[in-house]
Amino acid sequence: MQRVDVAIVGGGPAGTSAAIAAAERGADAIVIEKGVPRSDRDRLGPDSTDAAGFLDYWVDIADIDVEALPEDVILREIDGADFVGPNEHVAIDRTGLPSSYDGFGFTFDRTRLDDHLRDRAEQMGAEYRVGTAVRSVETDLTGTPEHTLRLADGSEIVSSQLILADGPQRQVTIPVLDQYLPADRQASSVMNPRSANHIAYQEYREFPEEVFDPSRLSFWWGWMPGETAYPWIFPNAGSVARIGLTMPIGMDIGDVSDRDAYRLLKPEDERFPTGRVLVRRMLDELYGDEYDVETDFPVLESGHGKSDGTETYPISSTKPIDSPTDANIAVVGGAMGTTSAFHEGGDHVAIRTGKIAGRLAATDSLDRYNRSWKEAIGEEVRRNVAMASIVEAYTPADWDHVFRTVRDILSYRDGGSMIDFSSVRTGFDALSLLTRYEWRRFLQRGDRCAMIQESTYSVR
C-alpha cells in the first residue's frame, strides 16, 4: 500500500496540470493513467486527441506560457476562422476578447503537449504511473476523508486528496460521484457518456498545396443534422490537415426531418452514415469536381493519429458539474464536463481546472475548488452553454440566416451601419440574436452554470 498526499486519476492535460501544481507546492502526488497505444507515440500515454487548437484568449484561460512550450508542440499559427453554412459564410479574424497572446491562435500536437506536461510533472517530483487502471475507489469519511484506490495490477494507493481527471468517459468519476448523489440526480444518468457526449471522428490527410490553407480553421454548419454537429478542417504541419466531424452518439436517421436539406445525407441512406463516410462525402462536395479525393488527398496512415491516420473520440456535451469537496474530491477537465462539443475542444479549461485543483489539494483547501473554477472559467462556460442552447434546433436555413446576421453585426462593430444592408429587418435580426445570447448567458449566472451543484451532494 502506497500513501500519498494527492492521487490523480487520469494523465491528460487536466491530470498532469494538477500534478504539476500539487508537486510545485511540495505535495506528494501520483498520477494513475491506464495508457493507450498510438501510432504517433513511442510510449503509453493518455487517450490524446488533436482538437481545434488554442484561440488567443484560451491561452490566458489555461494560464500557460506559450514561449515555454517545446518547438514541436505548436504546428501552425492561425490568423482566423471560416464558418460556412449551406449557402452563406462568415469569416472571423479576431475573437474580440481580451488576450495577452498576439495572434488569433495556433494548432498544436496534442500528444507532444501531453508528453511535455508529463515530463514537467515528473521533473517537479510527481509520480506518473502508466499501464494500469483504477478499478475502484473507497472513501473513509469517519474522520478526515481518506481514499483507497485499488488498481488493476493489484496494488493500492491511499490519499487524503483525490482528483478525478479521467476524461469524458468518466469510468472512475461516475461511480465515485453516485454514492454522494440522490437517486434522481445520479451521475450515471445525467452524465452518462452514451447520452451526455458527442462522438468525433477525424482523418489526417495530405492536401494539394493549391487548396491547403495553412492559417485558418474552417467549420461547416448546417451540412449535417444533430445538435452541435459539424465538419471541420484544421491545418497541421506541412500540407497536412485534419478533416473530421462531431455528431451525437447513436443518432437515428429516422428522426431527421427534411433530410434533403443536409448536403452530407443521401436519399439512399438507411442508417446514419459513419464518420468515415461523412468525411469522404465532405471532400467530394468541396473538391470532387477537380480532384480524385482518395488519390489527391491521401490518408497518412503512418505516424499520424491513433490508428492508421484516423481518430475516434468522445467530447462532452453537458454543462460542467461541481465537486463533492466535503469528501476532499475534485473533478476536473473533461470528466467534469468543461470540454465542449460546440467548439470542438477544451484543453484550455482542462489545464486551468487541473491547476486549480492541484494547488488547492496541496494546501488542504479543496473546499474552495467549486468557487475557484467558476471564477477562472465561468465566463467561458456561460458562453459555450448559451450558444449551444441557442443553436440546438437550428436547421440549414437557420444557419444561413445566422451567418448573414453575424456578418451584419461584424460590419456594424467595424463602423458600418445597419441601415446599409439589404433588408431593414437585418438590424432587428442582429438585435434579436444578441438579446437571445445575452439572456441565455444570464440564465447561467453564478452556480447555475453547474449542472450538478455543490449543494446536491450529501457527503456526511
mmCIF file with all atom_site columns, N, CA, C and O in Angstrom, residues 218-232 234 244-247 315 340-345:
data_model
loop_
_atom_site.group_PDB
_atom_site.id
_atom_site.type_symbol
_atom_site.label_atom_id
_atom_site.label_alt_id
_atom_site.label_comp_id
_atom_site.label_asym_id
_atom_site.label_entity_id
_atom_site.label_seq_id
_atom_site.pdbx_PDB_ins_code
_atom_site.Cartn_x
_atom_site.Cartn_y
_atom_site.Cartn_z
_atom_site.occupancy
_atom_site.B_iso_or_equiv
_atom_site.pdbx_formal_charge
_atom_site.auth_seq_id
_atom_site.auth_comp_id
_atom_site.auth_asym_id
_atom_site.auth_atom_id
_atom_site.pdbx_PDB_model_num
ATOM 1   N N  . SER A 1 218 ? -11.544 25.975 -40.335 1.00 0.00 ? 218 SER A N  1
ATOM 2   C CA . SER A 1 218 ? -12.777 26.005 -41.116 1.00 0.00 ? 218 SER A CA 1
ATOM 3   C C  . SER A 1 218 ? -13.814 25.072 -40.506 1.00 0.00 ? 218 SER A C  1
ATOM 4   O O  . SER A 1 218 ? -13.491 23.931 -40.146 1.00 0.00 ? 218 SER A O  1
ATOM 5   N N  . PHE A 1 219 ? -15.045 25.569 -40.415 1.00 0.00 ? 219 PHE A N  1
ATOM 6   C CA . PHE A 1 219 ? -16.156 24.805 -39.851 1.00 0.00 ? 219 PHE A CA 1
ATOM 7   C C  . PHE A 1 219 ? -17.351 24.909 -40.804 1.00 0.00 ? 219 PHE A C  1
ATOM 8   O O  . PHE A 1 219 ? -17.611 25.969 -41.368 1.00 0.00 ? 219 PHE A O  1
ATOM 9   N N  . TRP A 1 220 ? -18.083 23.810 -40.952 1.00 0.00 ? 220 TRP A N  1
ATOM 10  C CA . TRP A 1 220 ? -19.278 23.791 -41.794 1.00 0.00 ? 220 TRP A CA 1
ATOM 11  C C  . TRP A 1 220 ? -20.497 23.464 -40.930 1.00 0.00 ? 220 TRP A C  1
ATOM 12  O O  . TRP A 1 220 ? -20.586 22.375 -40.350 1.00 0.00 ? 220 TRP A O  1
ATOM 13  N N  . TRP A 1 221 ? -21.418 24.415 -40.834 1.00 0.00 ? 221 TRP A N  1
ATOM 14  C CA . TRP A 1 221 ? -22.616 24.233 -40.020 1.00 0.00 ? 221 TRP A CA 1
ATOM 15  C C  . TRP A 1 221 ? -23.841 24.110 -40.927 1.00 0.00 ? 221 TRP A C  1
ATOM 16  O O  . TRP A 1 221 ? -23.947 24.784 -41.954 1.00 0.00 ? 221 TRP A O  1
ATOM 17  N N  . GLY A 1 222 ? -24.766 23.240 -40.531 1.00 0.00 ? 222 GLY A N  1
ATOM 18  C CA . GLY A 1 222 ? -25.972 23.028 -41.316 1.00 0.00 ? 222 GLY A CA 1
ATOM 19  C C  . GLY A 1 222 ? -25.774 22.078 -42.476 1.00 0.00 ? 222 GLY A C  1
ATOM 20  O O  . GLY A 1 222 ? -26.646 21.934 -43.326 1.00 0.00 ? 222 GLY A O  1
ATOM 21  N N  . TRP A 1 223 ? -24.648 21.388 -42.523 1.00 0.00 ? 223 TRP A N  1
ATOM 22  C CA . TRP A 1 223 ? -24.380 20.408 -43.567 1.00 0.00 ? 223 TRP A CA 1
ATOM 23  C C  . TRP A 1 223 ? -24.775 19.003 -43.136 1.00 0.00 ? 223 TRP A C  1
ATOM 24  O O  . TRP A 1 223 ? -24.904 18.108 -43.961 1.00 0.00 ? 223 TRP A O  1
ATOM 25  N N  . MET A 1 224 ? -24.936 18.804 -41.837 1.00 0.00 ? 224 MET A N  1
ATOM 26  C CA . MET A 1 224 ? -25.346 17.519 -41.298 1.00 0.00 ? 224 MET A CA 1
ATOM 27  C C  . MET A 1 224 ? -26.235 17.773 -40.096 1.00 0.00 ? 224 MET A C  1
ATOM 28  O O  . MET A 1 224 ? -26.116 18.813 -39.434 1.00 0.00 ? 224 MET A O  1
ATOM 29  N N  . PRO A 1 225 ? -27.178 16.878 -39.802 1.00 0.00 ? 225 PRO A N  1
ATOM 30  C CA . PRO A 1 225 ? -28.110 17.109 -38.692 1.00 0.00 ? 225 PRO A CA 1
ATOM 31  C C  . PRO A 1 225 ? -27.494 16.781 -37.344 1.00 0.00 ? 225 PRO A C  1
ATOM 32  O O  . PRO A 1 225 ? -26.485 16.077 -37.252 1.00 0.00 ? 225 PRO A O  1
ATOM 33  N N  . GLY A 1 226 ? -28.122 17.292 -36.307 1.00 0.00 ? 226 GLY A N  1
ATOM 34  C CA . GLY A 1 226 ? -27.691 16.974 -34.958 1.00 0.00 ? 226 GLY A CA 1
ATOM 35  C C  . GLY A 1 226 ? -27.257 18.201 -34.199 1.00 0.00 ? 226 GLY A C  1
ATOM 36  O O  . GLY A 1 226 ? -26.653 19.124 -34.758 1.00 0.00 ? 226 GLY A O  1
ATOM 37  N N  . GLU A 1 227 ? -27.559 18.226 -32.919 1.00 0.00 ? 227 GLU A N  1
ATOM 38  C CA . GLU A 1 227 ? -27.150 19.326 -32.052 1.00 0.00 ? 227 GLU A CA 1
ATOM 39  C C  . GLU A 1 227 ? -25.629 19.453 -32.052 1.00 0.00 ? 227 GLU A C  1
ATOM 40  O O  . GLU A 1 227 ? -24.916 18.489 -31.797 1.00 0.00 ? 227 GLU A O  1
ATOM 41  N N  . THR A 1 228 ? -25.135 20.634 -32.331 1.00 0.00 ? 228 THR A N  1
ATOM 42  C CA . THR A 1 228 ? -23.695 20.916 -32.425 1.00 0.00 ? 228 THR A CA 1
ATOM 43  C C  . THR A 1 228 ? -22.967 19.851 -33.230 1.00 0.00 ? 228 THR A C  1
ATOM 44  O O  . THR A 1 228 ? -21.930 19.339 -32.824 1.00 0.00 ? 228 THR A O  1
ATOM 45  N N  . ALA A 1 229 ? -23.512 19.511 -34.392 1.00 0.00 ? 229 ALA A N  1
ATOM 46  C CA . ALA A 1 229 ? -22.881 18.550 -35.304 1.00 0.00 ? 229 ALA A CA 1
ATOM 47  C C  . ALA A 1 229 ? -22.336 19.316 -36.503 1.00 0.00 ? 229 ALA A C  1
ATOM 48  O O  . ALA A 1 229 ? -23.077 20.035 -37.164 1.00 0.00 ? 229 ALA A O  1
ATOM 49  N N  . TYR A 1 230 ? -21.068 19.158 -36.791 1.00 0.00 ? 230 TYR A N  1
ATOM 50  C CA . TYR A 1 230 ? -20.447 19.937 -37.850 1.00 0.00 ? 230 TYR A CA 1
ATOM 51  C C  . TYR A 1 230 ? -19.132 19.305 -38.293 1.00 0.00 ? 230 TYR A C  1
ATOM 52  O O  . TYR A 1 230 ? -18.417 18.708 -37.500 1.00 0.00 ? 230 TYR A O  1
ATOM 53  N N  . PRO A 1 231 ? -18.784 19.442 -39.569 1.00 0.00 ? 231 PRO A N  1
ATOM 54  C CA . PRO A 1 231 ? -17.452 19.045 -40.051 1.00 0.00 ? 231 PRO A CA 1
ATOM 55  C C  . PRO A 1 231 ? -16.452 20.190 -39.868 1.00 0.00 ? 231 PRO A C  1
ATOM 56  O O  . PRO A 1 231 ? -16.839 21.342 -39.676 1.00 0.00 ? 231 PRO A O  1
ATOM 57  N N  . TRP A 1 232 ? -15.167 19.851 -39.979 1.00 0.00 ? 232 TRP A N  1
ATOM 58  C CA . TRP A 1 232 ? -14.118 20.868 -39.858 1.00 0.00 ? 232 TRP A CA 1
ATOM 59  C C  . TRP A 1 232 ? -12.899 20.467 -40.678 1.00 0.00 ? 232 TRP A C  1
ATOM 60  O O  . TRP A 1 232 ? -12.719 19.310 -41.049 1.00 0.00 ? 232 TRP A O  1
ATOM 61  N N  . PHE A 1 234 ? -8.712  21.469 -40.015 1.00 0.00 ? 234 PHE A N  1
ATOM 62  C CA . PHE A 1 234 ? -7.724  22.175 -39.215 1.00 0.00 ? 234 PHE A CA 1
ATOM 63  C C  . PHE A 1 234 ? -6.339  21.918 -39.799 1.00 0.00 ? 234 PHE A C  1
ATOM 64  O O  . PHE A 1 234 ? -5.954  20.755 -40.003 1.00 0.00 ? 234 PHE A O  1
ATOM 65  N N  . GLY A 1 244 ? -12.517 16.316 -40.161 1.00 0.00 ? 244 GLY A N  1
ATOM 66  C CA . GLY A 1 244 ? -13.328 15.460 -39.309 1.00 0.00 ? 244 GLY A CA 1
ATOM 67  C C  . GLY A 1 244 ? -14.671 16.090 -39.014 1.00 0.00 ? 244 GLY A C  1
ATOM 68  O O  . GLY A 1 244 ? -15.082 17.059 -39.638 1.00 0.00 ? 244 GLY A O  1
ATOM 69  N N  . LEU A 1 245 ? -15.348 15.526 -38.000 1.00 0.00 ? 245 LEU A N  1
ATOM 70  C CA . LEU A 1 245 ? -16.696 15.997 -37.664 1.00 0.00 ? 245 LEU A CA 1
ATOM 71  C C  . LEU A 1 245 ? -17.077 15.503 -36.285 1.00 0.00 ? 245 LEU A C  1
ATOM 72  O O  . LEU A 1 245 ? -16.473 14.577 -35.735 1.00 0.00 ? 245 LEU A O  1
ATOM 73  N N  . THR A 1 246 ? -18.079 16.156 -35.728 1.00 0.00 ? 246 THR A N  1
ATOM 74  C CA . THR A 1 246 ? -18.649 15.716 -34.458 1.00 0.00 ? 246 THR A CA 1
ATOM 75  C C  . THR A 1 246 ? -20.149 15.550 -34.628 1.00 0.00 ? 246 THR A C  1
ATOM 76  O O  . THR A 1 246 ? -20.771 16.259 -35.433 1.00 0.00 ? 246 THR A O  1
ATOM 77  N N  . MET A 1 247 ? -20.727 14.592 -33.904 1.00 0.00 ? 247 MET A N  1
ATOM 78  C CA . MET A 1 247 ? -22.174 14.358 -34.002 1.00 0.00 ? 247 MET A CA 1
ATOM 79  C C  . MET A 1 247 ? -22.633 13.611 -32.756 1.00 0.00 ? 247 MET A C  1
ATOM 80  O O  . MET A 1 247 ? -21.829 12.997 -32.046 1.00 0.00 ? 247 MET A O  1
ATOM 81  N N  . ILE A 1 315 ? -16.486 13.672 -26.932 1.00 0.00 ? 315 ILE A N  1
ATOM 82  C CA . ILE A 1 315 ? -16.419 15.049 -26.452 1.00 0.00 ? 315 ILE A CA 1
ATOM 83  C C  . ILE A 1 315 ? -17.636 15.278 -25.570 1.00 0.00 ? 315 ILE A C  1
ATOM 84  O O  . ILE A 1 315 ? -18.755 14.929 -25.943 1.00 0.00 ? 315 ILE A O  1
ATOM 85  N N  . SER A 1 340 ? -16.209 21.038 -24.609 1.00 0.00 ? 340 SER A N  1
ATOM 86  C CA . SER A 1 340 ? -17.472 21.381 -25.253 1.00 0.00 ? 340 SER A CA 1
ATOM 87  C C  . SER A 1 340 ? -17.521 20.901 -26.689 1.00 0.00 ? 340 SER A C  1
ATOM 88  O O  . SER A 1 340 ? -16.623 21.180 -27.477 1.00 0.00 ? 340 SER A O  1
ATOM 89  N N  . ALA A 1 341 ? -18.604 20.197 -27.039 1.00 0.00 ? 341 ALA A N  1
ATOM 90  C CA . ALA A 1 341 ? -18.816 19.791 -28.424 1.00 0.00 ? 341 ALA A CA 1
ATOM 91  C C  . ALA A 1 341 ? -19.086 20.996 -29.311 1.00 0.00 ? 341 ALA A C  1
ATOM 92  O O  . ALA A 1 341 ? -18.930 20.923 -30.529 1.00 0.00 ? 341 ALA A O  1
ATOM 93  N N  . PHE A 1 342 ? -19.467 22.118 -28.712 1.00 0.00 ? 342 PHE A N  1
ATOM 94  C CA . PHE A 1 342 ? -19.795 23.285 -29.524 1.00 0.00 ? 342 PHE A CA 1
ATOM 95  C C  . PHE A 1 342 ? -18.556 23.879 -30.179 1.00 0.00 ? 342 PHE A C  1
ATOM 96  O O  . PHE A 1 342 ? -18.584 24.310 -31.318 1.00 0.00 ? 342 PHE A O  1
ATOM 97  N N  . HIS A 1 343 ? -17.421 23.915 -29.443 1.00 0.00 ? 343 HIS A N  1
ATOM 98  C CA . HIS A 1 343 ? -16.222 24.492 -30.053 1.00 0.00 ? 343 HIS A CA 1
ATOM 99  C C  . HIS A 1 343 ? -15.122 23.460 -30.286 1.00 0.00 ? 343 HIS A C  1
ATOM 100 O O  . HIS A 1 343 ? -13.989 23.809 -30.572 1.00 0.00 ? 343 HIS A O  1
ATOM 101 N N  . GLU A 1 344 ? -15.457 22.164 -30.192 1.00 0.00 ? 344 GLU A N  1
ATOM 102 C CA . GLU A 1 344 ? -14.537 21.087 -30.516 1.00 0.00 ? 344 GLU A CA 1
ATOM 103 C C  . GLU A 1 344 ? -13.210 21.234 -29.776 1.00 0.00 ? 344 GLU A C  1
ATOM 104 O O  . GLU A 1 344 ? -12.147 21.322 -30.364 1.00 0.00 ? 344 GLU A O  1
ATOM 105 N N  . GLY A 1 345 ? -13.309 21.282 -28.479 1.00 0.00 ? 345 GLY A N  1
ATOM 106 C CA . GLY A 1 345 ? -12.080 21.342 -27.717 1.00 0.00 ? 345 GLY A CA 1
ATOM 107 C C  . GLY A 1 345 ? -12.313 21.686 -26.270 1.00 0.00 ? 345 GLY A C  1
ATOM 108 O O  . GLY A 1 345 ? -13.421 22.011 -25.853 1.00 0.00 ? 345 GLY A O  1
#
